[in-house]
XYZ file of C-alpha atoms in Angstrom:
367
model
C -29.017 19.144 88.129
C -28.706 17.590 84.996
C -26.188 14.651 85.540
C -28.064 13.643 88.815
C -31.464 13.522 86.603
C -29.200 11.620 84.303
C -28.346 9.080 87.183
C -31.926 8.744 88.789
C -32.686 7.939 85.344
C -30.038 5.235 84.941
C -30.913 3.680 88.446
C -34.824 3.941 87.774
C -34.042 1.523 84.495
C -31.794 -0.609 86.158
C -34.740 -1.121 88.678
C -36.707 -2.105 85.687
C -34.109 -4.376 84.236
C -35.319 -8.314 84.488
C -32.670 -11.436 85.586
C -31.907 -11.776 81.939
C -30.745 -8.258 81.776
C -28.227 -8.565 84.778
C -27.003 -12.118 83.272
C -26.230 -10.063 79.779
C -24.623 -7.280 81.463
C -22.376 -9.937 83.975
C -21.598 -11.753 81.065
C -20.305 -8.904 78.711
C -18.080 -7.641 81.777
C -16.991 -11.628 81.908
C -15.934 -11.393 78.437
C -14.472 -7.916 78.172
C -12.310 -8.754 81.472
C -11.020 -11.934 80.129
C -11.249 -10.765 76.372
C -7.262 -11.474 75.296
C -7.476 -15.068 77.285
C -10.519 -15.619 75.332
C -8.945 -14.980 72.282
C -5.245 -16.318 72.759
C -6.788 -19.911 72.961
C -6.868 -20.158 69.635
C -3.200 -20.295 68.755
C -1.672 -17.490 66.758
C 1.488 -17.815 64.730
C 0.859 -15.287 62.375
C 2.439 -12.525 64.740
C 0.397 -9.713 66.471
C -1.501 -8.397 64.362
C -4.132 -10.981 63.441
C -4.327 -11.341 67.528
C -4.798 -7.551 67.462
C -7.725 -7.537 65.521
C -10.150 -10.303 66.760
C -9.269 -8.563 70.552
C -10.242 -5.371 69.357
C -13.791 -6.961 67.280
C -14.660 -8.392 70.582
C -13.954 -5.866 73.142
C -16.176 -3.576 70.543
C -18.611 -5.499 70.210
C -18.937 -5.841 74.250
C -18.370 -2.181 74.918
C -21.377 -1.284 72.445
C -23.467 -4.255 73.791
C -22.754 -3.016 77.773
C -23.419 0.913 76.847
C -27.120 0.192 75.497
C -27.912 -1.191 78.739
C -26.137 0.970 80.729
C -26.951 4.379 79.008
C -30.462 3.927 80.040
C -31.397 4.867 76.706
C -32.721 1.114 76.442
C -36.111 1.648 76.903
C -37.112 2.625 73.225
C -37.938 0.091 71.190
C -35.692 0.783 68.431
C -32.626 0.280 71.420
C -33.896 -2.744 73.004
C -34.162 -4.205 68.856
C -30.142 -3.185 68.822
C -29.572 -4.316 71.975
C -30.938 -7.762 71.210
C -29.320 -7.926 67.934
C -25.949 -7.073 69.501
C -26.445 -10.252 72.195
C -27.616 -12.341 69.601
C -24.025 -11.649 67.552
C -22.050 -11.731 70.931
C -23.523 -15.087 71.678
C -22.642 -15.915 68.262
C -19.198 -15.169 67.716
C -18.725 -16.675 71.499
C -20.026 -19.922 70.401
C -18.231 -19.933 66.860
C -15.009 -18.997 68.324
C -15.478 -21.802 71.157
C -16.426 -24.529 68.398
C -13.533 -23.527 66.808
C -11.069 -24.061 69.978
C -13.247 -27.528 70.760
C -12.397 -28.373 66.920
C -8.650 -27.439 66.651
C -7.898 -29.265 69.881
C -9.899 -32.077 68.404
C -9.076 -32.527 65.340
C -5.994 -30.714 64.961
C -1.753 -31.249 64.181
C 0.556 -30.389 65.838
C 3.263 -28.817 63.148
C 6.255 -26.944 63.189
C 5.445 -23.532 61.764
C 8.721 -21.188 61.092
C 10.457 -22.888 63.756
C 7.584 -23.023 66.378
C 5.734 -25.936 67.906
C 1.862 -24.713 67.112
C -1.337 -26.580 67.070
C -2.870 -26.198 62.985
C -6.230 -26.968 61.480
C -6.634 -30.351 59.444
C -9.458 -31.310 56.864
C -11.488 -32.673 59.570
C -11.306 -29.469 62.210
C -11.707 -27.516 58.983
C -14.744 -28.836 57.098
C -16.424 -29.090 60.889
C -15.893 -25.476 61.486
C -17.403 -24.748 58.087
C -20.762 -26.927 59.234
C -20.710 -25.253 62.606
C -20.373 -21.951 61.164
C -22.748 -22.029 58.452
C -25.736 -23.282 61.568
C -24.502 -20.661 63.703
C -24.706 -18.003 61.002
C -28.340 -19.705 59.906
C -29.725 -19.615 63.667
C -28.639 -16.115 64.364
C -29.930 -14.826 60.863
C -33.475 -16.276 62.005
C -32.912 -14.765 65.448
C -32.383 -11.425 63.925
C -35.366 -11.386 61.495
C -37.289 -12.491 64.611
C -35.848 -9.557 66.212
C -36.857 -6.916 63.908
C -40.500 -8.186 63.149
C -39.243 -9.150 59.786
C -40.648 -12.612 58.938
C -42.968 -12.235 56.619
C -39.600 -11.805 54.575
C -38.439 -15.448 55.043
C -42.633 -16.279 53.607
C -41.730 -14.447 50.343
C -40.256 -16.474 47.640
C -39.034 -13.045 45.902
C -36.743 -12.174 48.476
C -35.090 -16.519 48.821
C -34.901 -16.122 45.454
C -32.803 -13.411 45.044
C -30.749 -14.612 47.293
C -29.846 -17.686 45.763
C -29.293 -15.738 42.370
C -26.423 -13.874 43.853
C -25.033 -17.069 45.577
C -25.419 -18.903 42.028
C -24.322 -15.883 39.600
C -20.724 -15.236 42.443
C -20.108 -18.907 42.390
C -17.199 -18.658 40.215
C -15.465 -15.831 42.884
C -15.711 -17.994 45.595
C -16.358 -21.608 44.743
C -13.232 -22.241 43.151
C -10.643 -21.269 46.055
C -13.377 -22.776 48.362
C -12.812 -26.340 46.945
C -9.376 -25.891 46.358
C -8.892 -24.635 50.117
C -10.318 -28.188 51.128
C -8.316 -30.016 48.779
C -5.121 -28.714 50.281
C -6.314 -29.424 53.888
C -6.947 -32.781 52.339
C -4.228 -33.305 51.002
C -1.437 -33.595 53.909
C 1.471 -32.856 52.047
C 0.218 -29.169 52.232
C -0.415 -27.720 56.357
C 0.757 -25.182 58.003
C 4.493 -25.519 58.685
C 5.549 -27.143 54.962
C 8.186 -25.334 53.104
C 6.786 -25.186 49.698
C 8.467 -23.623 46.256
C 6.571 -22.815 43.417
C 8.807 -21.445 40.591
C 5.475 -20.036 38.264
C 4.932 -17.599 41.128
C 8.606 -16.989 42.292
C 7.768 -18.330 45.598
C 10.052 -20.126 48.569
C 8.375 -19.964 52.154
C 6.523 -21.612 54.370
C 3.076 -22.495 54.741
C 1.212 -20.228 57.472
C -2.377 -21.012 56.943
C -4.699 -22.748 54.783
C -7.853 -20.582 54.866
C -11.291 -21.797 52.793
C -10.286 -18.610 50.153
C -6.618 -18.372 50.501
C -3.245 -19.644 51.214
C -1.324 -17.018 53.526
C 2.460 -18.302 53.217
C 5.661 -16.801 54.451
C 8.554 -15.151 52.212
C 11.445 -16.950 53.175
C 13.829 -14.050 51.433
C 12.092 -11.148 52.153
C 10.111 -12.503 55.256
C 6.619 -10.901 54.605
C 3.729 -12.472 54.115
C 1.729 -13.841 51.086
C -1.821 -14.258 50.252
C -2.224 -16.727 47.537
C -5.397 -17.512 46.013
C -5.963 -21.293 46.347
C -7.065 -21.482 43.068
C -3.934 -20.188 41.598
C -1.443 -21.731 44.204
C -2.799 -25.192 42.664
C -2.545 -24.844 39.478
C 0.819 -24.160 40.046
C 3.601 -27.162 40.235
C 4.381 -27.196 43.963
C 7.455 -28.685 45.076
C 7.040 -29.735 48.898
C 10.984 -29.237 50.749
C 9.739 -30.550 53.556
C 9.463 -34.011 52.514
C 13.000 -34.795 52.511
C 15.620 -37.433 53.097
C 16.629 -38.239 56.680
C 19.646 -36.344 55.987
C 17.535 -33.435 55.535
C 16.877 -31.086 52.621
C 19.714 -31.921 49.419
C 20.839 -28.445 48.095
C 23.480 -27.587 45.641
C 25.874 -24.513 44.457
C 27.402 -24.122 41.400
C 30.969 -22.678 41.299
C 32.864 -21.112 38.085
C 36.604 -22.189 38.415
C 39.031 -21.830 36.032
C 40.888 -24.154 33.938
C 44.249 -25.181 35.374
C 42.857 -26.452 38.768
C 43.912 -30.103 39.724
C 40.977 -31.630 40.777
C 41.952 -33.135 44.149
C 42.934 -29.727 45.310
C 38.829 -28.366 44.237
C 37.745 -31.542 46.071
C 39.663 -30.684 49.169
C 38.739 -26.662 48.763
C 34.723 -27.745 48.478
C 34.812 -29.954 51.462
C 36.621 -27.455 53.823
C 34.328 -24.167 52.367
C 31.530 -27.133 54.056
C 33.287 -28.027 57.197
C 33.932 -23.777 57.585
C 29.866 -22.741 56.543
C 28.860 -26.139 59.017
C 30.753 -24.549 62.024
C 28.583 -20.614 61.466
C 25.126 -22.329 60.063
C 23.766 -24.940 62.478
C 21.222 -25.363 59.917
C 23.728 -27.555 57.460
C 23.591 -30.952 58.507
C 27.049 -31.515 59.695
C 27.023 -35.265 59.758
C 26.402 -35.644 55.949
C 29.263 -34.954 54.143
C 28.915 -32.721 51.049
C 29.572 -33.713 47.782
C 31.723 -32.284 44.954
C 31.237 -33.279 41.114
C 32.669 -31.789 38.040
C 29.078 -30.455 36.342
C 30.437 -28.716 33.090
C 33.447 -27.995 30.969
C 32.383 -25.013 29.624
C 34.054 -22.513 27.281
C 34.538 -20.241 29.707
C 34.742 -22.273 33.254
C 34.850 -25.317 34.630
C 31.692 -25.192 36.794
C 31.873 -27.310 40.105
C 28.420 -28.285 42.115
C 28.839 -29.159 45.532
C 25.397 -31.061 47.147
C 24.915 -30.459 50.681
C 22.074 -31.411 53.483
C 20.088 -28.654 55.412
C 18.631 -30.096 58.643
C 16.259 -27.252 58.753
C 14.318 -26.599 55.935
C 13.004 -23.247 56.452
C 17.022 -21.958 57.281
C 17.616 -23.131 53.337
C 18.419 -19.498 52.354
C 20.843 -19.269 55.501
C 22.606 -22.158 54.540
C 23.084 -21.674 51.155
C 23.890 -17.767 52.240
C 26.535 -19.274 54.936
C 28.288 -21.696 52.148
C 28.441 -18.896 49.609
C 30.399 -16.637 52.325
C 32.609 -19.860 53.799
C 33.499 -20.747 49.924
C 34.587 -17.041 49.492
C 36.583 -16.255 52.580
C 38.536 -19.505 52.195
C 39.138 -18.688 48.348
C 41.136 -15.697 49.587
C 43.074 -18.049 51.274
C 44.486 -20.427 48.571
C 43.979 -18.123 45.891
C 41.441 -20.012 44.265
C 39.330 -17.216 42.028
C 35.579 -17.897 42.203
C 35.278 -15.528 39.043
C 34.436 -16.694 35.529
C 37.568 -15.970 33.575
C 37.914 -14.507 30.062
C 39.348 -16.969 28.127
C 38.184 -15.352 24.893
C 41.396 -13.085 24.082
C 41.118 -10.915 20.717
C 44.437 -11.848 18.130
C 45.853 -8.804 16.467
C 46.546 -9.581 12.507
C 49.463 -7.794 10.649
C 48.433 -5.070 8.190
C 49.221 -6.688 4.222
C 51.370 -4.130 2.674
C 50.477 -1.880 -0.568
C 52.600 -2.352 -3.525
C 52.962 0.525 -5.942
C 53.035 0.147 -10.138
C 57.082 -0.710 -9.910
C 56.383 -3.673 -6.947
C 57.888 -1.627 -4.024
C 55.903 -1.887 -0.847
C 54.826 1.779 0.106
C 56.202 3.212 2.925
C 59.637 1.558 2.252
C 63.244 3.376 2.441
C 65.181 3.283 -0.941
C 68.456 2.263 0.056
């Protein structure tokens, strides 16, 4: 008896419910069928999990949105105040998120980004999504207080004045990485894609995303991901790898050899170590030839740096991993030792011997 009361109930409010309710309730089944297209078109290359989470926000949101119509618990006031304040955030985040697609198709690059073709956000798509957002967030603040009978709040200078004590006394938190964030999108040496090394922070990886707070780059050696405060990441000295030669990216080994070694025989050792690593790393630029110089004579080593060029710039580390192994396998070869030597050897000195009063040596047979 109960759950049929329960369902009169739920048709007798539907009954009730005005052409504004049905278009709400249509358009929160619209979004929560088509809720991953809706949020794959704005291109992820930060894996699955970022996707992950702005599918699960909005299918939440849309669930709780469709169940305070549907309950038929929306007749009390204090529901229907909820409910409108859970449309007017819908409708928000809708129209943010579509801005943003409208934006990044508009005025967006397309960049390489760990070895995939992705659209990226510029300084224009960027500081535009910051106006858009900050008159979305405005209108659906207003909305809200609207909502909940609460604008006799916005006529008290107390309350606006409070608020723009916390924005002025948290400037420093998030002012600094805020200008910074649109310097970097200014700047075009820096997007999404650019292999950057910065030797302050021990970093080498590749830009992911500029945010307005942060810089989320990609470990090229351990492959994670890092979130670098833009502050910090420019006050750093930033070396960009991705502006390179034609050629590609110039990187160089060092090898320890020993002394003995006729040079035309390193030479010829360095360049076929190249040709070897070329024909396992596709990576190496096979078309520039590598180069072999004598660096240092050192005490212990002659040390030998052979330049190479790295067509792709986020493969450095499996380049440079490929040449080490080539080098070594073909040292095995031709017995060419890649070890430092010891070429410090310790001299043993002869013992003086001990005379005694009469001038023998001690220790000495009488004969």
């Amino acid at each position: 008896m109960f759950e049929w009361a329960m369902f009169d109930h739920v048709l007798e409010n539907f009954s009730q419910f005005s052409i504004f309710d049905y278009v709400i309730l249509v358009l929160n089944i619209l979004v929560l069928v088509f809720s991953r297209r809706i949020v794959a078109t704005i291109p992820s290359y930060r894996g699955g999990r970022e996707f992950g989470a702005r599918l699960m926000a909005l299918r939440i949101l849309t669930i709780l949105l469709f169940l305070l119509y549907t309950i038929g618990l929306v007749e009390t006031e204090l529901l229907q105040r909820i409910g409108k304040t859970a449309i007017t955030i819908l409708m928000a985040y809708l129209m943010s998120h579509l801005i943003h697609v409208l934006l990044q198709y508009k005025f967006g690059r397309d960049r390489e980004v760990d070895g995939e073709m992705v659209r990226v956000e510029s300084y224009q798509s960027e500081i535009f999504n910051l106006l858009s957002l900050v008159l979305i967030g405005t209108t659906s603040l207003v909305a809200i207080i609207n909502i909940w009978d609460m604008t006799s709040w916005l006529q008290t200078t107390s309350a606006l004045g409070f608020l723009l004590i916390i924005t002025f006394s948290t400037k420093d938190v998030w002012a600094p990485d805020s200008i910074n964030g649109l310097i970097l999108l200014y700047n075009e040496a820096f997007q999404p894609g650019t292999v950057i090394r910065c030797r302050e922070l021990n970093i080498l990886g590749v830009i992911l995303e500029i945010k307005i707070t942060e810089t989320v780059i990609r470990d090229l050696r351990q492959r994670h991901e890092l979130h670098v405060p833009n502050a910090k990441l420019r006050s750093c000295n930033l070396e960009v790898l991705s502006n390179s030669t034609k050629k590609g990216l110039i990187q160089f080994l060092d090898f320890n050899l020993a002394y003995g070694l006729n040079s035309e025989d390193v030479v010829a050792f360095f360049e076929d170590a190249w040709k070897l690593a070329c024909s396992r790393e596709t990576s190496i630029n096979d078309s520039s030839k590598c180069r072999v110089r004598l660096f240092s004579n050192g005490d212990h080593a002659v040390t030998w740096r052979v330049f190479f060029a790295v067509r792709q710039v986020y493969k450095t580390l499996s380049a440079e991993y490929a040449f080490n192994q080539a080098a070594y396998d073909l040292s095995l070869e031709r017995g060419i030792g890649l070890n430092t030597p010891t070429t410090h050897l310790v001299e043993q000195t002869a013992i003086p011997p001990v005379f005694d009063d009469a001038g023998t040596p001690s220790g000495s047979l009488d004969t």
